[in-house]
Amino acid sequence: MVDVTTRDGNKKEPDGMVSVSPFMAKGVLEGPISKLNDQGNSISYILTGKHSYLDQSSKTIYNYVDTAGIPYGFTDLYGKLSINTGSGSNIDFFGFHYRDNATFRGVTEFGWRTTGVGMDFRVVPGQSQTVIDGNVSYSDYRTEVQEADERPKESAIRGLKYGFDVNGFKTIFEFYNSLGLKVDQNQNTTELGGYVKYRKKFGNLVIEPSLRLQFYASLAEFSPEPRLGLKYNISDNVRVKLGSGIYSQNLISSSSDRDVVNLFNGFLSGPEENLTNTDGETSNSKLQRAAHVITGLEWDVMKNLEANIEPYYKRFFQLISINRQKLFASQSNFMIENGDAYGIDLSLRYRKRGFYAYAAYSLGYVERYDGEQTYNPNFDRRHSVNIVSSYTFGKNQGWEASVRWNLGSGFPFTKTQGFYEKLRLNEGVGDSYQTENGEIGTIFDDNLNEGRLPYYHRLDASIKKKFFLSTNVTLTADASLSNIYNRKNIFYFDRVRYKRVNQLPILPTAGLSLSF
């Protein structure tokens, strides 16, 4: 399900942008169909698109990376039509299509695709304080992985969101576990929800309690979810905030324990079958439930320096995942887990004249218990650092230089103990193990996700110059250098072949863009 919120097109005059580089071409076109008038009425549009041809251009420009080309590609398209009235009422129609792919010859192929259309509206009745919002949208998301000598993994989720808060989606999932047992699902789900929110200010304190009521029609479950938001101004320079609440979810994200680097996430809706919790008892709910508490301190250290501290804790009362302990086809496809996520986010932001700097550090822990062991899921990242700086200078602030550095600790994965010849014997006792052609089977470590991938870090820099050709036309030339110190960051690892595929090496590029 995708909820898209974007700006309207220019309501007064047509404008746009086209850009080319060795990586891709992109463009934006927007303008009025009916110009904004004195009454505030208008009809406008915006169209955007970008397409990567790196897999072709790299054969010549970046042949030091791979003479066959760099195997990444994408196409993104988006369009929106906006009808606005002076009373504040409006209606928007939009559509989008996003496609990404990566193909490594003889190793694996990845594909992601998202398509959607929809509309949303706001009605402001005359001389009334009531605002009525509504929307209808449809999206189709697909992801597929085809590894050499392995069965494909495929997942799709089609969603229809309509009315005031009614969701319907269909999930298609096909997956084979390490024993070759098939796990699949093709299911339709409908959800109905509503909420009420109250906001009150008491001096320096702002309190915002709310209640969300969610009904999962496919599971016949009702979920009341109270939530609370607080913000208190201790002084003109210091503010504290708090957000907490109960949350539920019917959509399940799944991944494969066989993957060293996880690039496939399948989506399923909550199962209708009975589930056994970590105590061995049948659960009375088929939903995923959690409680979140997030606090924060905002501090204006000085005129141009801001600091933000946000500790958080999340308790997952019930999580549903693919049953990795399944040995026989008759066993359940799903299992119940519980767990915790906690950590702290720190950030500093500095602005002065044309200089900008931002630094953030995150420390996080995610733990789950599946009834047999406590483990870290494959998205558990202990440390994360993001530093960005830019400087605008020169005549008419026409020059801009920027630099960015990222660091992330390695994600967990399950180690390999060994390999063996796996005989499928599809015909049962009628097959002969002496003549059966076996496949390579993997023996995994009993301890889930005990391994850690290496750290990721990368430094990028860029500089650009704007040429003001006329009042409404600007030409921008830019040059950039990605992965300046040529860090070999892992992208994918073939466990059986013991073959590693790295992310992009040092890559210089230059481009031109014309805005009008």
Short mmCIF file of C-alpha atoms in Angstrom, two decimals:
data_model
loop_
_atom_site.label_atom_id
_atom_site.label_comp_id
_atom_site.label_asym_id
_atom_site.label_seq_id
_atom_site.Cartn_x
_atom_site.Cartn_y
_atom_site.Cartn_z
CA MET A 1 0.00 0.00 0.00
CA VAL A 2 1.47 3.35 -1.04
CA ASP A 3 0.18 6.68 0.24
CA VAL A 4 1.54 9.37 -2.07
CA THR A 5 1.65 13.05 -1.07
CA THR A 6 3.38 15.45 -3.47
CA ARG A 7 3.26 19.13 -4.29
CA ASP A 8 0.94 20.57 -6.92
CA GLY A 9 2.19 21.77 -10.27
CA ASN A 10 2.92 25.46 -10.86
CA LYS A 11 -0.44 27.26 -10.86
CA LYS A 12 0.76 30.47 -12.56
CA GLU A 13 3.10 29.60 -15.43
CA PRO A 14 4.65 26.57 -17.14
CA ASP A 15 8.17 25.57 -16.14
CA GLY A 16 10.34 22.50 -16.08
CA MET A 17 13.77 20.94 -15.89
CA VAL A 18 15.79 18.52 -18.02
CA SER A 19 19.03 16.89 -16.88
CA VAL A 20 21.56 14.48 -18.41
CA SER A 21 24.58 12.66 -16.99
CA PRO A 22 26.45 9.41 -17.68
CA PHE A 23 24.14 7.74 -15.14
CA MET A 24 20.69 8.85 -16.24
CA ALA A 25 18.38 11.40 -17.81
CA LYS A 26 15.54 13.05 -15.93
CA GLY A 27 12.97 15.72 -16.46
CA VAL A 28 10.16 17.69 -14.82
CA LEU A 29 7.35 19.49 -16.61
CA GLU A 30 4.64 21.43 -14.79
CA GLY A 31 2.24 24.28 -15.26
CA PRO A 32 -1.34 25.49 -15.28
CA ILE A 33 -4.14 24.18 -17.44
CA SER A 34 -6.30 26.94 -15.97
CA LYS A 35 -4.23 29.68 -14.32
CA LEU A 36 -4.76 30.72 -10.72
CA ASN A 37 -7.36 33.51 -10.73
CA ASP A 38 -8.40 36.14 -8.22
CA GLN A 39 -10.92 33.74 -6.65
CA GLY A 40 -8.16 31.19 -5.93
CA ASN A 41 -9.35 28.65 -8.51
CA SER A 42 -6.82 26.75 -10.62
CA ILE A 43 -6.09 23.53 -12.51
CA SER A 44 -2.44 22.47 -12.73
CA TYR A 45 -0.30 19.44 -13.59
CA ILE A 46 3.15 18.06 -12.87
CA LEU A 47 4.98 15.26 -14.73
CA THR A 48 8.32 13.79 -13.66
CA GLY A 49 10.46 11.02 -15.06
CA LYS A 50 13.95 9.61 -14.89
CA HIS A 51 15.63 6.69 -16.61
CA SER A 52 19.01 5.08 -16.00
CA TYR A 53 21.16 3.91 -18.90
CA LEU A 54 24.18 3.14 -16.72
CA ASP A 55 24.18 -0.49 -17.84
CA GLN A 56 24.94 0.74 -21.38
CA SER A 57 27.01 3.90 -20.84
CA SER A 58 29.26 2.16 -18.31
CA LYS A 59 30.56 -0.22 -21.01
CA THR A 60 32.51 2.74 -22.40
CA ILE A 61 32.88 5.26 -19.58
CA TYR A 62 33.33 2.91 -16.63
CA ASN A 63 34.73 -0.19 -18.31
CA TYR A 64 37.34 -0.45 -15.53
CA VAL A 65 34.49 -1.62 -13.30
CA ASP A 66 33.15 -4.30 -15.66
CA THR A 67 33.62 -4.51 -19.42
CA ALA A 68 30.08 -5.89 -19.70
CA GLY A 69 28.66 -2.80 -17.99
CA ILE A 70 27.43 -1.95 -14.50
CA PRO A 71 24.31 -4.11 -14.06
CA TYR A 72 21.92 -1.62 -12.45
CA GLY A 73 18.90 0.05 -13.99
CA PHE A 74 15.76 1.95 -13.07
CA THR A 75 12.85 3.89 -14.53
CA ASP A 76 10.63 6.24 -12.48
CA LEU A 77 7.51 7.98 -13.81
CA TYR A 78 5.00 10.14 -11.95
CA GLY A 79 2.14 12.44 -12.88
CA LYS A 80 -0.42 14.53 -10.99
CA LEU A 81 -3.42 16.68 -11.92
CA SER A 82 -4.67 19.15 -9.28
CA ILE A 83 -7.97 21.03 -9.22
CA ASN A 84 -8.14 23.71 -6.50
CA THR A 85 -10.85 26.16 -5.46
CA GLY A 86 -10.64 29.38 -3.52
CA SER A 87 -12.68 27.93 -0.66
CA GLY A 88 -9.92 25.43 0.14
CA SER A 89 -11.61 22.45 -1.49
CA ASN A 90 -9.50 20.46 -3.96
CA ILE A 91 -9.24 17.16 -5.82
CA ASP A 92 -6.05 15.49 -7.08
CA PHE A 93 -5.53 12.64 -9.55
CA PHE A 94 -2.15 10.90 -9.68
CA GLY A 95 -0.35 7.90 -11.15
CA PHE A 96 3.15 6.42 -10.91
CA HIS A 97 5.38 3.58 -12.10
CA TYR A 98 8.75 2.72 -10.57
CA ARG A 99 11.02 -0.10 -11.76
CA ASP A 100 14.46 -1.18 -10.50
CA ASN A 101 16.62 -4.12 -11.49
CA ALA A 102 20.08 -5.56 -10.92
CA THR A 103 21.46 -8.49 -12.94
CA PHE A 104 24.69 -10.27 -12.03
CA ARG A 105 25.55 -12.81 -14.71
CA GLY A 106 25.64 -16.36 -13.44
CA VAL A 107 24.89 -15.28 -9.87
CA THR A 108 21.47 -13.72 -9.34
CA GLU A 109 18.85 -11.36 -10.74
CA PHE A 110 16.82 -8.86 -8.70
CA GLY A 111 13.71 -6.98 -9.76
CA TRP A 112 11.40 -4.50 -8.04
CA ARG A 113 8.34 -2.84 -9.57
CA THR A 114 5.64 -0.52 -8.20
CA THR A 115 2.64 0.83 -10.11
CA GLY A 116 -0.26 2.86 -8.80
CA VAL A 117 -3.09 5.29 -9.54
CA GLY A 118 -5.42 7.22 -7.30
CA MET A 119 -7.23 10.36 -6.29
CA ASP A 120 -7.81 12.30 -3.10
CA PHE A 121 -10.04 15.20 -2.24
CA ARG A 122 -10.77 17.77 0.43
CA VAL A 123 -14.15 19.43 0.85
CA VAL A 124 -14.49 22.58 2.95
CA PRO A 125 -18.21 23.40 3.30
CA GLY A 126 -19.05 27.10 3.24
CA GLN A 127 -19.20 28.86 6.63
CA SER A 128 -18.26 25.65 8.43
CA GLN A 129 -15.25 24.56 10.48
CA THR A 130 -15.67 21.00 9.22
CA VAL A 131 -13.14 19.55 6.77
CA ILE A 132 -13.94 16.34 4.87
CA ASP A 133 -11.04 14.34 3.40
CA GLY A 134 -11.30 11.25 1.24
CA ASN A 135 -9.23 9.20 -1.17
CA VAL A 136 -9.21 6.22 -3.49
CA SER A 137 -5.92 4.67 -4.56
CA TYR A 138 -4.62 1.42 -6.02
CA SER A 139 -1.04 0.16 -5.98
CA ASP A 140 0.72 -2.99 -7.15
CA TYR A 141 4.17 -3.82 -5.73
CA ARG A 142 6.23 -6.78 -6.93
CA THR A 143 9.67 -8.07 -6.05
CA GLU A 144 11.44 -11.13 -7.43
CA VAL A 145 14.81 -12.77 -6.96
CA GLN A 146 16.17 -15.46 -9.28
CA GLU A 147 19.36 -17.06 -8.04
CA ALA A 148 21.39 -19.41 -10.18
CA ASP A 149 20.44 -23.05 -9.52
CA GLU A 150 17.72 -21.97 -7.06
CA ARG A 151 13.95 -21.68 -7.26
CA PRO A 152 12.72 -18.10 -7.67
CA LYS A 153 11.38 -16.07 -4.77
CA GLU A 154 8.47 -13.82 -5.64
CA SER A 155 6.16 -11.51 -3.73
CA ALA A 156 3.44 -9.08 -4.76
CA ILE A 157 1.07 -6.85 -2.89
CA ARG A 158 -1.86 -5.13 -4.54
CA GLY A 159 -3.66 -2.54 -2.47
CA LEU A 160 -6.88 -0.60 -2.78
CA LYS A 161 -7.44 2.24 -0.34
CA TYR A 162 -10.76 3.99 -0.47
CA GLY A 163 -13.40 5.90 1.47
CA PHE A 164 -12.27 7.68 4.59
CA ASP A 165 -10.08 4.96 6.06
CA VAL A 166 -10.80 1.66 4.38
CA ASN A 167 -7.97 -0.50 3.06
CA GLY A 168 -8.14 -3.59 0.92
CA PHE A 169 -5.09 -5.42 -0.34
CA LYS A 170 -4.14 -8.68 -1.98
CA THR A 171 -0.86 -10.45 -1.26
CA ILE A 172 0.83 -13.03 -3.49
CA PHE A 173 3.83 -14.81 -2.01
CA GLU A 174 5.92 -17.79 -3.15
CA PHE A 175 8.99 -18.99 -1.32
CA TYR A 176 10.97 -22.19 -0.69
CA ASN A 177 12.73 -22.77 2.62
CA SER A 178 16.12 -24.41 3.08
CA LEU A 179 14.52 -27.89 3.00
CA GLY A 180 12.79 -27.18 -0.31
CA LEU A 181 9.33 -26.95 1.26
CA LYS A 182 7.08 -24.45 -0.49
CA VAL A 183 5.50 -21.58 1.44
CA ASP A 184 2.92 -19.67 -0.56
CA GLN A 185 -0.05 -17.41 0.01
CA ASN A 186 -2.65 -15.76 -2.20
CA GLN A 187 -5.03 -13.81 -0.01
CA ASN A 188 -7.35 -10.79 0.00
CA THR A 189 -7.68 -8.62 3.09
CA THR A 190 -9.95 -5.74 4.08
CA GLU A 191 -9.43 -3.26 6.92
CA LEU A 192 -11.70 -0.55 8.27
CA GLY A 193 -10.38 2.15 10.56
CA GLY A 194 -11.19 5.47 12.12
CA TYR A 195 -9.64 7.80 14.65
CA VAL A 196 -10.39 10.74 16.89
CA LYS A 197 -7.77 13.26 17.99
CA TYR A 198 -7.87 16.05 20.56
CA ARG A 199 -5.34 18.85 20.92
CA LYS A 200 -5.15 21.20 23.89
CA LYS A 201 -2.57 23.78 24.96
CA PHE A 202 -1.98 24.53 28.64
CA GLY A 203 0.57 27.34 28.73
CA ASN A 204 3.86 25.82 27.58
CA LEU A 205 2.38 22.31 27.43
CA VAL A 206 0.69 20.86 24.36
CA ILE A 207 -1.17 17.58 24.84
CA GLU A 208 -2.61 15.53 22.00
CA PRO A 209 -4.41 12.30 22.98
CA SER A 210 -5.99 10.20 20.25
CA LEU A 211 -7.76 6.91 19.74
CA ARG A 212 -7.64 4.76 16.64
CA LEU A 213 -10.23 2.03 16.07
CA GLN A 214 -9.22 -0.63 13.58
CA PHE A 215 -11.33 -3.54 12.36
CA TYR A 216 -9.68 -6.33 10.38
CA ALA A 217 -12.62 -7.83 8.52
CA SER A 218 -10.68 -10.78 7.07
CA LEU A 219 -9.64 -11.90 10.55
CA ALA A 220 -12.80 -10.70 12.35
CA GLU A 221 -10.64 -8.82 14.88
CA PHE A 222 -11.24 -5.40 16.42
CA SER A 223 -8.30 -3.38 17.73
CA PRO A 224 -8.68 -0.21 19.86
CA GLU A 225 -5.38 1.69 19.89
CA PRO A 226 -4.93 4.64 22.31
CA ARG A 227 -2.09 7.07 21.60
CA LEU A 228 -0.65 10.16 23.26
CA GLY A 229 1.56 13.03 22.15
CA LEU A 230 3.10 15.66 24.46
CA LYS A 231 5.34 18.65 23.93
CA TYR A 232 6.56 21.04 26.63
CA ASN A 233 8.60 24.21 26.19
CA ILE A 234 10.95 24.35 29.18
CA SER A 235 12.35 27.64 27.88
CA ASP A 236 12.69 29.52 24.61
CA ASN A 237 15.66 27.30 23.75
CA VAL A 238 14.74 23.91 25.22
CA ARG A 239 11.77 21.69 24.40
CA VAL A 240 10.87 18.14 25.40
CA LYS A 241 8.47 15.82 23.59
CA LEU A 242 6.93 12.40 24.00
CA GLY A 243 4.95 10.10 21.77
CA SER A 244 3.47 6.74 22.71
CA GLY A 245 0.77 4.37 21.62
CA ILE A 246 -0.48 0.90 20.82
CA TYR A 247 -0.18 -0.26 17.22
CA SER A 248 -1.38 -3.27 15.25
CA GLN A 249 -0.63 -4.55 11.77
CA ASN A 250 -1.92 -7.24 9.46
CA LEU A 251 0.85 -7.01 6.87
CA ILE A 252 3.84 -9.32 7.38
CA SER A 253 7.30 -8.75 5.91
CA SER A 254 9.36 -11.89 5.33
CA SER A 255 12.90 -12.66 4.25
CA SER A 256 15.07 -15.72 3.70
CA ASP A 257 17.50 -17.05 6.28
CA ARG A 258 19.54 -18.40 3.36
CA ASP A 259 20.52 -14.90 2.24
CA VAL A 260 23.81 -13.52 3.54
CA VAL A 261 22.83 -10.06 2.28
CA ASN A 262 19.07 -9.66 2.34
CA LEU A 263 17.68 -7.93 -0.76
CA PHE A 264 14.36 -9.77 -0.94
CA ASN A 265 11.45 -8.85 1.30
CA GLY A 266 8.17 -10.58 0.63
CA PHE A 267 4.83 -9.33 1.91
CA LEU A 268 1.97 -11.42 3.25
CA SER A 269 -1.26 -10.66 5.03
CA GLY A 270 -2.03 -12.17 8.43
CA PRO A 271 -2.79 -15.90 8.24
CA GLU A 272 -6.26 -17.23 8.95
CA GLU A 273 -4.93 -20.44 10.52
CA ASN A 274 -4.47 -20.80 14.28
CA LEU A 275 -1.02 -19.87 15.54
CA THR A 276 1.00 -21.15 18.49
CA ASN A 277 2.77 -18.57 20.64
CA THR A 278 6.22 -18.87 22.22
CA ASP A 279 4.71 -20.60 25.29
CA GLY A 280 3.30 -23.38 23.13
CA GLU A 281 -0.30 -22.23 23.53
CA THR A 282 -2.74 -21.25 20.79
CA SER A 283 -2.82 -17.48 20.40
CA ASN A 284 -6.19 -15.74 20.62
CA SER A 285 -5.10 -13.13 18.05
CA LYS A 286 -3.70 -13.28 14.53
CA LEU A 287 -2.49 -9.69 14.47
CA GLN A 288 0.93 -8.22 15.09
CA ARG A 289 0.85 -5.87 18.07
CA ALA A 290 3.34 -3.47 19.63
CA ALA A 291 3.65 -0.56 22.06
CA HIS A 292 5.92 2.38 21.18
CA VAL A 293 7.40 5.07 23.42
CA ILE A 294 9.58 7.82 21.93
CA THR A 295 10.90 10.78 23.90
CA GLY A 296 12.99 13.70 22.77
CA LEU A 297 14.86 16.83 23.73
CA GLU A 298 15.23 19.75 21.31
CA TRP A 299 17.87 22.30 22.29
CA ASP A 300 18.83 25.51 20.49
CA VAL A 301 22.42 25.49 21.73
CA MET A 302 23.14 28.85 20.10
CA LYS A 303 21.70 31.02 17.38
CA ASN A 304 22.76 28.76 14.51
CA LEU A 305 23.16 25.39 16.24
CA GLU A 306 20.36 22.93 17.04
CA ALA A 307 20.67 19.63 18.94
CA ASN A 308 18.15 16.81 19.09
CA ILE A 309 18.18 13.74 21.36
CA GLU A 310 15.56 11.00 20.89
CA PRO A 311 15.64 7.76 22.92
CA TYR A 312 12.99 5.17 22.06
CA TYR A 313 11.64 1.80 23.12
CA LYS A 314 9.29 -0.55 21.29
CA ARG A 315 7.81 -3.72 22.74
CA PHE A 316 6.56 -6.23 20.19
CA PHE A 317 3.93 -8.31 21.96
CA GLN A 318 3.27 -10.52 18.95
CA LEU A 319 5.10 -10.78 15.64
CA ILE A 320 4.30 -13.26 12.89
CA SER A 321 6.98 -14.64 10.61
CA ILE A 322 7.65 -17.52 8.25
CA ASN A 323 8.10 -20.76 10.20
CA ARG A 324 11.82 -21.44 9.75
CA GLN A 325 11.44 -24.57 11.91
CA LYS A 326 9.05 -26.21 9.45
CA LEU A 327 10.21 -29.73 8.57
CA PHE A 328 7.07 -31.26 7.05
CA ALA A 329 4.47 -29.96 4.61
CA SER A 330 1.73 -30.54 7.20
CA GLN A 331 3.26 -28.06 9.66
CA SER A 332 2.17 -24.42 9.84
CA ASN A 333 3.72 -21.93 7.45
CA PHE A 334 3.88 -19.30 10.21
CA MET A 335 5.22 -18.87 13.72
CA ILE A 336 4.80 -16.30 16.50
CA GLU A 337 7.67 -14.31 17.97
CA ASN A 338 8.01 -11.43 20.42
CA GLY A 339 10.77 -8.93 20.92
CA ASP A 340 12.10 -5.47 21.67
CA ALA A 341 13.68 -2.56 19.83
CA TYR A 342 15.42 0.26 21.67
CA GLY A 343 18.04 2.87 21.08
CA ILE A 344 18.83 6.55 20.82
CA ASP A 345 19.18 9.05 17.95
CA LEU A 346 21.45 12.10 18.29
CA SER A 347 21.72 14.93 15.78
CA LEU A 348 23.32 18.36 15.38
CA ARG A 349 22.33 20.92 12.75
CA TYR A 350 24.28 24.12 12.01
CA ARG A 351 23.36 26.94 9.63
CA LYS A 352 25.19 30.21 9.03
CA ARG A 353 25.00 32.30 5.88
CA GLY A 354 25.83 29.91 3.04
CA PHE A 355 27.22 27.14 5.24
CA TYR A 356 25.18 24.14 6.35
CA ALA A 357 26.24 21.09 8.36
CA TYR A 358 24.31 18.15 9.74
CA ALA A 359 25.57 15.21 11.78
CA ALA A 360 23.53 12.31 13.15
CA TYR A 361 24.38 9.19 15.12
CA SER A 362 22.04 6.30 15.92
CA LEU A 363 22.57 3.46 18.36
CA GLY A 364 19.98 0.72 18.03
CA TYR A 365 19.19 -2.79 19.24
CA VAL A 366 16.54 -5.15 17.88
CA GLU A 367 15.95 -8.55 19.50
CA ARG A 368 13.40 -11.28 18.87
CA TYR A 369 12.47 -14.51 20.62
CA ASP A 370 10.96 -17.34 18.58
CA GLY A 371 10.33 -19.82 21.41
CA GLU A 372 13.73 -21.46 21.08
CA GLN A 373 16.32 -18.70 20.93
CA THR A 374 16.78 -14.94 21.12
CA TYR A 375 18.32 -13.48 17.99
CA ASN A 376 18.88 -10.23 16.08
CA PRO A 377 16.81 -9.95 12.87
CA ASN A 378 18.63 -9.22 9.62
CA PHE A 379 17.85 -5.48 9.73
CA ASP A 380 19.43 -4.95 13.17
CA ARG A 381 22.07 -2.25 12.74
CA ARG A 382 24.02 -1.31 15.84
CA HIS A 383 25.68 1.94 14.71
CA SER A 384 24.77 4.47 12.04
CA VAL A 385 26.44 7.79 11.22
CA ASN A 386 25.42 10.39 8.65
CA ILE A 387 27.39 13.61 8.09
CA VAL A 388 26.41 16.17 5.44
CA SER A 389 27.89 19.57 4.74
CA SER A 390 27.41 22.15 2.00
CA TYR A 391 28.63 25.64 1.21
CA THR A 392 27.04 28.11 -1.18
CA PHE A 393 29.25 30.96 -2.39
CA GLY A 394 30.19 33.23 -5.28
CA LYS A 395 28.28 35.82 -7.25
CA ASN A 396 24.52 35.39 -6.80
CA GLN A 397 25.34 32.30 -4.68
CA GLY A 398 25.97 30.52 -7.95
CA TRP A 399 28.44 27.94 -6.61
CA GLU A 400 27.65 25.10 -4.24
CA ALA A 401 30.04 22.49 -2.86
CA SER A 402 28.86 19.57 -0.76
CA VAL A 403 30.26 16.49 0.91
CA ARG A 404 28.58 13.51 2.55
CA TRP A 405 29.87 10.58 4.61
CA ASN A 406 27.85 7.59 5.76
CA LEU A 407 28.76 4.74 8.07
CA GLY A 408 26.73 1.75 9.12
CA SER A 409 27.69 -1.32 11.12
CA GLY A 410 27.14 -4.69 9.50
CA PHE A 411 23.81 -6.47 9.39
CA PRO A 412 23.52 -9.97 10.91
CA PHE A 413 23.40 -13.20 8.94
CA THR A 414 23.35 -16.92 9.72
CA LYS A 415 26.70 -18.63 9.26
CA THR A 416 27.32 -21.69 7.10
CA GLN A 417 28.37 -24.97 8.75
CA GLY A 418 28.83 -26.97 5.58
CA PHE A 419 27.26 -28.42 2.44
CA TYR A 420 25.80 -31.78 1.46
CA GLU A 421 24.14 -33.48 -1.48
CA LYS A 422 20.39 -32.98 -1.18
CA LEU A 423 18.22 -35.66 -2.81
CA ARG A 424 14.66 -34.57 -3.53
CA LEU A 425 13.23 -38.09 -4.21
CA ASN A 426 10.02 -36.55 -5.55
CA GLU A 427 8.53 -39.97 -6.35
CA GLY A 428 9.06 -41.23 -2.81
CA VAL A 429 10.04 -44.88 -2.45
CA GLY A 430 9.91 -45.20 -6.24
CA ASP A 431 13.07 -43.12 -6.60
CA SER A 432 16.54 -44.60 -6.32
CA TYR A 433 19.03 -42.65 -4.26
CA GLN A 434 21.79 -44.35 -6.26
CA THR A 435 20.74 -42.75 -9.56
CA GLU A 436 19.12 -39.52 -8.26
CA ASN A 437 20.92 -36.35 -9.31
CA GLY A 438 21.31 -34.37 -6.12
CA GLU A 439 21.47 -30.63 -5.46
CA ILE A 440 23.74 -28.68 -3.18
CA GLY A 441 22.17 -28.39 0.25
CA THR A 442 23.38 -26.03 2.95
CA ILE A 443 23.87 -26.80 6.64
CA PHE A 444 23.21 -23.61 8.60
CA ASP A 445 24.50 -22.70 12.03
CA ASP A 446 22.03 -23.54 14.81
CA ASN A 447 22.46 -20.01 16.16
CA LEU A 448 20.42 -17.68 14.00
CA ASN A 449 22.13 -14.52 12.71
CA GLU A 450 25.28 -14.89 14.80
CA GLY A 451 27.47 -13.56 11.98
CA ARG A 452 27.92 -9.90 11.07
CA LEU A 453 28.66 -8.36 7.70
CA PRO A 454 31.53 -5.83 7.46
CA TYR A 455 30.93 -2.14 8.13
CA TYR A 456 29.58 0.02 5.33
CA HIS A 457 31.05 3.49 4.84
CA ARG A 458 31.37 5.84 1.88
CA LEU A 459 32.44 9.41 1.13
CA ASP A 460 30.86 11.42 -1.71
CA ALA A 461 31.55 14.98 -2.87
CA SER A 462 30.07 17.26 -5.49
CA ILE A 463 30.28 20.78 -6.84
CA LYS A 464 27.89 22.65 -9.08
CA LYS A 465 27.67 26.02 -10.79
CA LYS A 466 24.53 27.86 -11.83
CA PHE A 467 24.47 30.05 -14.94
CA PHE A 468 21.53 32.45 -14.97
CA LEU A 469 20.81 32.72 -18.70
CA SER A 470 17.69 34.84 -18.25
CA THR A 471 15.09 35.67 -15.64
CA ASN A 472 13.43 32.26 -15.93
CA VAL A 473 16.17 30.07 -17.43
CA THR A 474 19.05 28.59 -15.42
CA LEU A 475 21.74 26.18 -16.61
CA THR A 476 23.44 24.12 -13.90
CA ALA A 477 26.68 22.22 -14.44
CA ASP A 478 27.72 19.72 -11.81
CA ALA A 479 30.52 17.28 -11.15
CA SER A 480 30.66 14.64 -8.45
CA LEU A 481 32.81 11.85 -7.13
CA SER A 482 31.18 8.86 -5.45
CA ASN A 483 33.00 6.51 -3.08
CA ILE A 484 36.07 8.74 -3.04
CA TYR A 485 38.38 6.35 -1.20
CA ASN A 486 37.08 3.34 -3.18
CA ARG A 487 35.65 1.41 -0.24
CA LYS A 488 34.64 -2.15 -1.17
CA ASN A 489 31.15 -2.24 0.33
CA ILE A 490 29.31 -5.53 -0.03
CA PHE A 491 26.13 -5.63 -2.14
CA TYR A 492 25.45 -9.36 -2.44
CA PHE A 493 27.07 -12.65 -1.46
CA ASP A 494 26.46 -16.04 -3.08
CA ARG A 495 26.71 -18.46 -0.16
CA VAL A 496 27.15 -21.64 -2.20
CA ARG A 497 29.72 -20.31 -4.69
CA TYR A 498 31.35 -18.14 -2.03
CA LYS A 499 31.23 -15.25 -4.46
CA ARG A 500 30.99 -11.64 -3.32
CA VAL A 501 29.51 -8.79 -5.35
CA ASN A 502 30.49 -5.31 -4.20
CA GLN A 503 28.69 -2.02 -4.56
CA LEU A 504 29.94 0.63 -6.97
CA PRO A 505 33.64 1.57 -6.78
CA ILE A 506 34.96 5.12 -7.14
CA LEU A 507 32.86 6.79 -9.84
CA PRO A 508 33.37 10.30 -11.24
CA THR A 509 30.50 11.85 -13.16
CA ALA A 510 29.37 15.18 -14.57
CA GLY A 511 26.04 16.47 -15.77
CA LEU A 512 24.01 19.39 -17.08
CA SER A 513 20.52 20.47 -16.15
CA LEU A 514 18.36 23.21 -17.62
CA SER A 515 15.57 24.78 -15.58
CA PHE A 516 12.99 27.00 -17.27
#
